[in-house]
XYZ file of C-alpha atoms in Angstrom:
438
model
C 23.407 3.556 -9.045
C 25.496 3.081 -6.114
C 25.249 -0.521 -5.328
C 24.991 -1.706 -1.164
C 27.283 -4.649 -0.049
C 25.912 -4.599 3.799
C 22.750 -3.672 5.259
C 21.864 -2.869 8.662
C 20.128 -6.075 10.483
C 20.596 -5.416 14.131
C 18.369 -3.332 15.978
C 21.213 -1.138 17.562
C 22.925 -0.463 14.030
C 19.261 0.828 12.497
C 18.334 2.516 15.098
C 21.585 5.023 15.000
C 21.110 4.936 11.045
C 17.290 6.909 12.155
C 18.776 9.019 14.800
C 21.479 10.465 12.200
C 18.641 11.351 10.108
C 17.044 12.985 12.963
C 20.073 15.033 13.482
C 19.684 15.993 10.207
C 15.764 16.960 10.353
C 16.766 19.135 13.470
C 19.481 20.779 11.590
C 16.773 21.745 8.853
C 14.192 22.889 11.098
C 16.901 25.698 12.931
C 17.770 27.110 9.220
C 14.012 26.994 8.352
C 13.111 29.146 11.245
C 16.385 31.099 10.816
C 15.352 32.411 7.202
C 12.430 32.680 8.871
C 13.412 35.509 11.157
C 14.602 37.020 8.080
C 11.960 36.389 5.428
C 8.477 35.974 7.977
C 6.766 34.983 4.190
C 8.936 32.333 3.957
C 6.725 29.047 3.404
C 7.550 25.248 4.122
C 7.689 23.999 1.033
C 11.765 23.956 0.797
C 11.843 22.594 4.573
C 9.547 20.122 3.373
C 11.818 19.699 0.039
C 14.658 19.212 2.484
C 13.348 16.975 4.613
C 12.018 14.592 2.825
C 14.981 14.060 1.175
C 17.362 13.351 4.127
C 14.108 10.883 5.910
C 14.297 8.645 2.454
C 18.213 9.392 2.646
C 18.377 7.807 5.792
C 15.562 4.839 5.057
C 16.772 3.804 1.425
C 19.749 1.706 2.965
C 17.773 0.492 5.781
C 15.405 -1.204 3.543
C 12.686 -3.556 5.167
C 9.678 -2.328 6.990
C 11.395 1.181 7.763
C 11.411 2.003 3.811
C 7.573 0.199 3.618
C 6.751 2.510 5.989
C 7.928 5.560 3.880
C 6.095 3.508 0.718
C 2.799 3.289 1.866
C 3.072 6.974 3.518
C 3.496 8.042 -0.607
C 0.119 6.601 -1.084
C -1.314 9.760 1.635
C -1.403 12.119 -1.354
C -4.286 14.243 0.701
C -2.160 14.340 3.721
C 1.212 14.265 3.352
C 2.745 17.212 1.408
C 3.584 17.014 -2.046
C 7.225 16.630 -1.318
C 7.232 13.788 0.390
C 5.004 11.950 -1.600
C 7.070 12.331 -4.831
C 10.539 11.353 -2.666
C 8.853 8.546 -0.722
C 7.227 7.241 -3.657
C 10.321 6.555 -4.942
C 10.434 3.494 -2.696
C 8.015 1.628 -4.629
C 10.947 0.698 -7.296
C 13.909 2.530 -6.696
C 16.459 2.180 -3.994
C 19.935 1.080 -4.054
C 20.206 -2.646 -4.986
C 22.337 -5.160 -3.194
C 25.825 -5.829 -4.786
C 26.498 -8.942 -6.872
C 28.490 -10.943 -4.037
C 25.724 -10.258 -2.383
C 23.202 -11.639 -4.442
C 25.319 -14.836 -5.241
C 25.534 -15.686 -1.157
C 21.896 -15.265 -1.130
C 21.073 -17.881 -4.205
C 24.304 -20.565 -2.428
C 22.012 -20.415 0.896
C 18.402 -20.752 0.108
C 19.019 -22.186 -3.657
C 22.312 -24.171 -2.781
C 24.098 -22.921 -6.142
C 24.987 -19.572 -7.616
C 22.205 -17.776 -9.882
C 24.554 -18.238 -12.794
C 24.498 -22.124 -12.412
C 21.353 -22.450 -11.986
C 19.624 -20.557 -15.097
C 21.121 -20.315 -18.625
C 21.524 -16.565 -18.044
C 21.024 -14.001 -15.247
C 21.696 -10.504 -14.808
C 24.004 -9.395 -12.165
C 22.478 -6.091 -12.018
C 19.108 -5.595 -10.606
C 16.410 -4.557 -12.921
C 14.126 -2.992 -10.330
C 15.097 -2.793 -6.465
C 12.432 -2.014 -3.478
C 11.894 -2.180 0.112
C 11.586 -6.020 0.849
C 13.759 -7.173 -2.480
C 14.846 -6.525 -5.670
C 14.637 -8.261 -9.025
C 16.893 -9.425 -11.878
C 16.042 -10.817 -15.142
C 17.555 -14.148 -16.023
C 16.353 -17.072 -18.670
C 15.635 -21.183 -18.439
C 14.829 -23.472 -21.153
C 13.708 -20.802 -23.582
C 11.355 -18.624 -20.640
C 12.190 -15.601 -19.752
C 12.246 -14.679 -16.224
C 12.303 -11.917 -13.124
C 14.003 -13.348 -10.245
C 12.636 -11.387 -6.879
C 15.296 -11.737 -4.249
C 14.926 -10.733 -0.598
C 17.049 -8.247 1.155
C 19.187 -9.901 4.252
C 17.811 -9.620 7.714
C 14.484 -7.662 6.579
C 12.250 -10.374 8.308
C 14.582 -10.430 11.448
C 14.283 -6.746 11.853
C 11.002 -5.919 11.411
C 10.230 -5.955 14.952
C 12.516 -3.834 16.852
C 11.931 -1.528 13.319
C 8.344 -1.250 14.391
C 9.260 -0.781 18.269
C 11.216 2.577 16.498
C 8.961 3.883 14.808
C 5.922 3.214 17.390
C 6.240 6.523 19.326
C 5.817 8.580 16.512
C 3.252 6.748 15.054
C 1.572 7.205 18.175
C 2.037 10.786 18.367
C 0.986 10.763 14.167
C -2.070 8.968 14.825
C -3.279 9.768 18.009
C -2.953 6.121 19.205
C -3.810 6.188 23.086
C -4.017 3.314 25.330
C -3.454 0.007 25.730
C -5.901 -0.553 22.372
C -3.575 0.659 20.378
C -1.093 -2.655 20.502
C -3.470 -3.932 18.104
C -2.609 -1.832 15.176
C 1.188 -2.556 15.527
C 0.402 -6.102 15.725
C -1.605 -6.011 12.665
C 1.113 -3.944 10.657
C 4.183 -6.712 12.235
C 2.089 -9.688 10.857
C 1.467 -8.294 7.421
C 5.079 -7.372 6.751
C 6.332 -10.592 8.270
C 3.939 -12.186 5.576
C 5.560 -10.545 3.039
C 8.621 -11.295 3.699
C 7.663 -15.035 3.102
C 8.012 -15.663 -0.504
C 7.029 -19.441 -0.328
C 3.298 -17.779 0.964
C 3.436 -15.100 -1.544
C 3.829 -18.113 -4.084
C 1.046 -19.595 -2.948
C -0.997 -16.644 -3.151
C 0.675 -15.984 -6.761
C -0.968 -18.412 -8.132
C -4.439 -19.195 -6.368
C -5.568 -15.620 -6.572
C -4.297 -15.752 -10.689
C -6.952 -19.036 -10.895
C -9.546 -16.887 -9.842
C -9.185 -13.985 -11.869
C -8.212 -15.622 -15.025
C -12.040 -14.817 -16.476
C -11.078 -11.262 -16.045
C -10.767 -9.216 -19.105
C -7.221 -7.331 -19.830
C -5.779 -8.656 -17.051
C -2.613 -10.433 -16.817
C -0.363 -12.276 -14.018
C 2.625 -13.497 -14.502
C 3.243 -17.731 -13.932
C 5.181 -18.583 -10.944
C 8.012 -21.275 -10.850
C 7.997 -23.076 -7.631
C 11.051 -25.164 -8.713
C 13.385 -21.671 -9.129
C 11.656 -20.397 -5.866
C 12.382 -20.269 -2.202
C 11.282 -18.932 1.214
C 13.965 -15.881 -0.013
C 13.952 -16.059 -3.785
C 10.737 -15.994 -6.110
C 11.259 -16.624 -9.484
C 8.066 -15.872 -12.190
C 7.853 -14.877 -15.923
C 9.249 -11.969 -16.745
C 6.208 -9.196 -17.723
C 6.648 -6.734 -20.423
C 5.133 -2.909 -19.370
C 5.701 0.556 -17.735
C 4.384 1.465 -14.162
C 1.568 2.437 -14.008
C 2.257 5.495 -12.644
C 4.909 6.014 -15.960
C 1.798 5.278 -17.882
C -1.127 7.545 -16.797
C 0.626 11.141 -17.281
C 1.043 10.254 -20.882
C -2.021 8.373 -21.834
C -4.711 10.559 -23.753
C -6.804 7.631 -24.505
C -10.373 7.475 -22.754
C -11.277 4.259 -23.574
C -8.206 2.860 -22.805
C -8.244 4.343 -19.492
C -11.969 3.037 -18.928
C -10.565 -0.621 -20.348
C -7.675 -0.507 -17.741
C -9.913 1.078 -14.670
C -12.317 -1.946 -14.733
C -9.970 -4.302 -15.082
C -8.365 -2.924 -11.975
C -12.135 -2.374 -10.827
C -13.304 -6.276 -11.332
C -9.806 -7.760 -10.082
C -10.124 -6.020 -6.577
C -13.827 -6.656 -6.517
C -13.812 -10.160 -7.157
C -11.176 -10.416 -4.836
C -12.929 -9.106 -1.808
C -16.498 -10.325 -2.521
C -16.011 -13.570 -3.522
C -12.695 -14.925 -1.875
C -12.931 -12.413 0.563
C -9.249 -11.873 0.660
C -7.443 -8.792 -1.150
C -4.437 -7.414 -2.769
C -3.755 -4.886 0.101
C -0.604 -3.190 -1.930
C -2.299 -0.804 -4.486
C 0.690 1.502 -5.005
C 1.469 1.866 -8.806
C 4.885 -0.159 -8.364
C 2.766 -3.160 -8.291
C 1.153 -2.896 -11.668
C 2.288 -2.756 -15.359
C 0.641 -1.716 -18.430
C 2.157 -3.839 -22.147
C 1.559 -2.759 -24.860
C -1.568 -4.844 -26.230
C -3.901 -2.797 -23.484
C -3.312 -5.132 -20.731
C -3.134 -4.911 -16.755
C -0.690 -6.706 -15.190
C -0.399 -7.433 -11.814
C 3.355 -8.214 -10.272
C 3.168 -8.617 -6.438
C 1.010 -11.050 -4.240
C 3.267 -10.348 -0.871
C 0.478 -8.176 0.966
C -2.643 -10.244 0.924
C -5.128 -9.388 3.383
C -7.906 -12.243 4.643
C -10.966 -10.120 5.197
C -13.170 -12.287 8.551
C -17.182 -12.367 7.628
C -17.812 -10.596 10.574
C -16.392 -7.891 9.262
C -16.967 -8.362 5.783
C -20.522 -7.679 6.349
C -21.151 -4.780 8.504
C -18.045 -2.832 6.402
C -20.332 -3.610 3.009
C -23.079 -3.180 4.747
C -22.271 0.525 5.334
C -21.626 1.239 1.892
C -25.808 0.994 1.195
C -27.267 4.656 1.275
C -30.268 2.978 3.506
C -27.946 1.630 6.272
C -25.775 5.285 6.196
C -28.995 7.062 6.423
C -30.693 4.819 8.934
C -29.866 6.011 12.349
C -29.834 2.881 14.386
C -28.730 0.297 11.643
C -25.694 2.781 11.400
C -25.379 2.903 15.381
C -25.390 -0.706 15.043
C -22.938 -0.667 12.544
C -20.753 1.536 14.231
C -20.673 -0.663 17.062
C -20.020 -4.017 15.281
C -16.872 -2.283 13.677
C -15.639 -0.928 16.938
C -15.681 2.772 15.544
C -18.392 3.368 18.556
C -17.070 1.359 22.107
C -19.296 0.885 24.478
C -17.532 2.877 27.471
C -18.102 5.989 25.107
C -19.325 8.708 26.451
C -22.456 10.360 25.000
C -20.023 13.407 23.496
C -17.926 10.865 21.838
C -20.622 8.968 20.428
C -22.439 12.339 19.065
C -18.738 13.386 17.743
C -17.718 10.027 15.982
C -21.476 9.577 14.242
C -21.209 12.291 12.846
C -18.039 12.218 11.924
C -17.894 8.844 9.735
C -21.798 10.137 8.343
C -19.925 12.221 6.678
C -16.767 10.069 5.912
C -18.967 7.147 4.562
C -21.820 9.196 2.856
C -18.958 10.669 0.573
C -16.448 7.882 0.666
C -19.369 5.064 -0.581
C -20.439 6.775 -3.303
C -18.663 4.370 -6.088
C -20.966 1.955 -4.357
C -24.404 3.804 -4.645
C -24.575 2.702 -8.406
C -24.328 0.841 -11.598
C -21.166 3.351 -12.820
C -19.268 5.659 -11.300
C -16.654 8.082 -13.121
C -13.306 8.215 -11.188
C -12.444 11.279 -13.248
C -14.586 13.437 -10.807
C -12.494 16.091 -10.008
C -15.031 17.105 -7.285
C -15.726 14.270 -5.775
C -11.860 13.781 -5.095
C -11.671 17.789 -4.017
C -14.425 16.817 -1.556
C -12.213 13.718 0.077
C -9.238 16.093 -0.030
C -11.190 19.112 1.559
C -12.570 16.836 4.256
C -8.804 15.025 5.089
C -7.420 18.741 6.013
C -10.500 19.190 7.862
C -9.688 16.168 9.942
C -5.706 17.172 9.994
C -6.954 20.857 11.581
C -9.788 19.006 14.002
C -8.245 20.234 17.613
C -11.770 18.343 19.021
C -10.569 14.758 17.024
C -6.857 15.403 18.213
C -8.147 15.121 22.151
C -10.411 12.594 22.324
C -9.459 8.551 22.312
C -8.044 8.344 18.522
C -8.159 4.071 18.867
C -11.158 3.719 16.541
C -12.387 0.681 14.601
C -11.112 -3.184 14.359
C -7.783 -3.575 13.473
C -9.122 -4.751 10.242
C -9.620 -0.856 8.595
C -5.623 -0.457 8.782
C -5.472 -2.745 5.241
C -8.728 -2.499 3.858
C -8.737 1.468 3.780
C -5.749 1.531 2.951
C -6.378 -0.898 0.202
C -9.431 1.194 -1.561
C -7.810 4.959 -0.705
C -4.607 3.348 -3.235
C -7.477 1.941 -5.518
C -9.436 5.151 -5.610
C -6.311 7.080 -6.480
C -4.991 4.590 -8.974
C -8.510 4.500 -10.526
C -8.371 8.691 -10.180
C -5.116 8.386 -12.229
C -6.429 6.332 -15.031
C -9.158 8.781 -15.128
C -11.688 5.330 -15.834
C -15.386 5.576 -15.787
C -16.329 1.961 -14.378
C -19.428 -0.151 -14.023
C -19.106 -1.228 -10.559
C -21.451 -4.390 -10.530
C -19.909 -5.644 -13.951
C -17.709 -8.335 -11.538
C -20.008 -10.216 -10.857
C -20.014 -12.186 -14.200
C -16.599 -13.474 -13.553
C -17.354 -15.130 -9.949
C -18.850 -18.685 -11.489
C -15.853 -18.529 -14.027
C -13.154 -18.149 -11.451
């Protein structure tokens, strides 16, 4: 693979690298509708094809928050068509690495010495390479190890990156009014967090305490002595993505052994340190060979506030959902209902998450739930195209709920489709036993 001995940093160089692509989208769009005059049953699916490819084309050797963008978009599996999840979700481990110059300026400034001084070996060639940094294997006194280095001028960029991509985002998510600041300020601080290694460190290894009681789950040992505020050195883990792993296993119980692992580790997370691993893409976990789940990135960490802890949990009890006011209430204390609604927005938007959280909740109605359900994940699909095709949602204010949702849905849509993949049947309560332990 083609190796990258510059990236883009300033905000005038990225922002010509996005309207090249744009060219390029345009230039797609006149030969789709072209063939189309030609061939009217001519579908999308090769515009789509097309498309895709030139967008992750274009964001590849941008890296930084423009390619996590295009990452967590590969998560949308309901939404986004098929072709751009498969191309996108190539961004979770698989963009062109930096060159080995590169790499060696990066270990003199934050490490003072080049990578090959400093361990007994170290590959110059990266072993995986991503959106905020890629990794290469290396050795010390006997360990073996996977050095995580950051890409130059991601943290610096992720600003004027976000002040790109705002208008379409807008225009995506129906993000009117001033309100809307709050979601871009959410999604700035949570990238700039990642791109802080010493933090992800320190998250490394506090959330690994906790979950050590855990059953077939793994996390690799950090090295704070090999590590910096750019470079993060930690054992090196043995195992395929998980995504490698679930097309090919035909083993139930395995699947069930490695869903409630997954299960129990976000569960504990959220419920008793009420902070979670808000990156559930299948980049970020591993499965070796002895059964086990391991766990590889601790960048995105989200800090879930009580007050919103409890009226989010709250809503996932059958006698809340079905109690009118208690859900009104509800609504309100999670800013999905505002109080300069009008009376047709509040009838709309009750409705509308009834329905969202009567299906969504469901893992939480019970002692076990089966992830396998083909129907209940037709149902979540069915109801995301009925929201896509929703001209009444598309006009009215679309700035709904604390800024809070952006992470946590995100963080238990990826779980329910990682969990979907692994086909597991979990118990859902079965956590609990590991909180005194942790």
């Amino acid at each position: 693979m083609k190796t990258l001995d510059k990236i883009p940093t300033t905000k005038i160089e990225r922002a010509s690298q996005l309207v090249k692509t744009g060219i390029k989208i345009g230039g797609n769009y006149i030969s789709y509708y072209g063939e189309k005059i030609v061939n009217p049953s001519l579908n999308k699916d090769k515009l789509n094809e097309n498309n895709a490819e030139d967008i992750y084309d274009g964001l590849k050797n941008l890296k930084g928050s423009a390619l996590k963008v295009a990452q967590m978009l590969s998560m949308d599996k309901n939404i986004m068509p098929k072709a751009y999840v498969e191309k996108f979700s190539l961004a979770q481990f698989s963009v062109p690495p930096l060159s080995a110059p590169l790499v060696r300026k990066t270990f003199k400034r934050y490490l003072g010495q080049e990578p090959e001084a400093l361990f007994d070996s170290f590959t110059a060639e990266s072993v995986n390479a991503a959106s905020i940094g890629q990794v290469h294997r290396a050795t010390k006194n006997g360990k073996s190890l996977a050095v995580k280095i950051q890409y130059p001028g991601v943290a610096e960029s992720i600003s004027s990156d976000l002040a790109i991509v705002k208008p379409f985002a807008i225009k995506m998510f129906n993000l009117q009014g001033k309100d809307s600041e709050k979601y871009f300020k959410e999604v700035e601080n949570k990238l700039l967090e990642e791109t802080d290694y010493k933090l992800e460190l320190r998250q490394g290894i506090s959330i690994s305490e906790a979950c050590s009681a855990i059953p077939n789950l793994k996390i690799p040992q950090y090295y704070p002595e090999w590590s910096s505020e750019k470079i993060l050195t930690m054992e090196w883990m043995e195992g395929e993505h998980l995504s490698e792993f679930t097309p090919k296993n035909k083993d139930q119980k395995l699947g069930n052994q490695l869903g409630q692992a997954l299960w129990d580790f976000y569960m504990l997370q959220i419920h008793h340190l009420k902070q979670v691993h808000a990156d559930p893409h299948p980049g970020n976990f591993l499965i070796d060979k002895k059964g086990n789940l391991i766990v590889i990135d601790f960048g995105c960490i989200k800090h879930i506030p009580n007050d919103f802890y409890v009226p989010y949990f709250e809503l996932a009890r059958p006698e809340i959902i079905d109690n009118e006011a208690l859900f009104l209430e509800k609504l309100y204390a999670l800013e999905i209902l505002r109080t300069d609604d009008t009376p047709e927005e509040i009838t709309y938007f009750t409705g509308l998450f009834h329905q969202l959280l009567s299906l969504f909740t469901q893992p939480f109605h019970g002692d076990f739930f089966d992830f396998s359900d083909e129907e209940f994940f037709g149902k979540i699909a069915q109801m995301g195209e009925e929201f896509s095709k929703d001209t009444q949602l598309r006009k009215m204010n679309g700035n709904r709920g604390s800024k809070h949702f952006l992470y946590i849905n995100r963080t238990f849509f990826g779980l329910y489709n990682l969990l979907h993949d692994l086909k597991a049947q979990v118990y859902t309560k079965s956590f609990h036993q590991y909180i005194k332990s942790s």
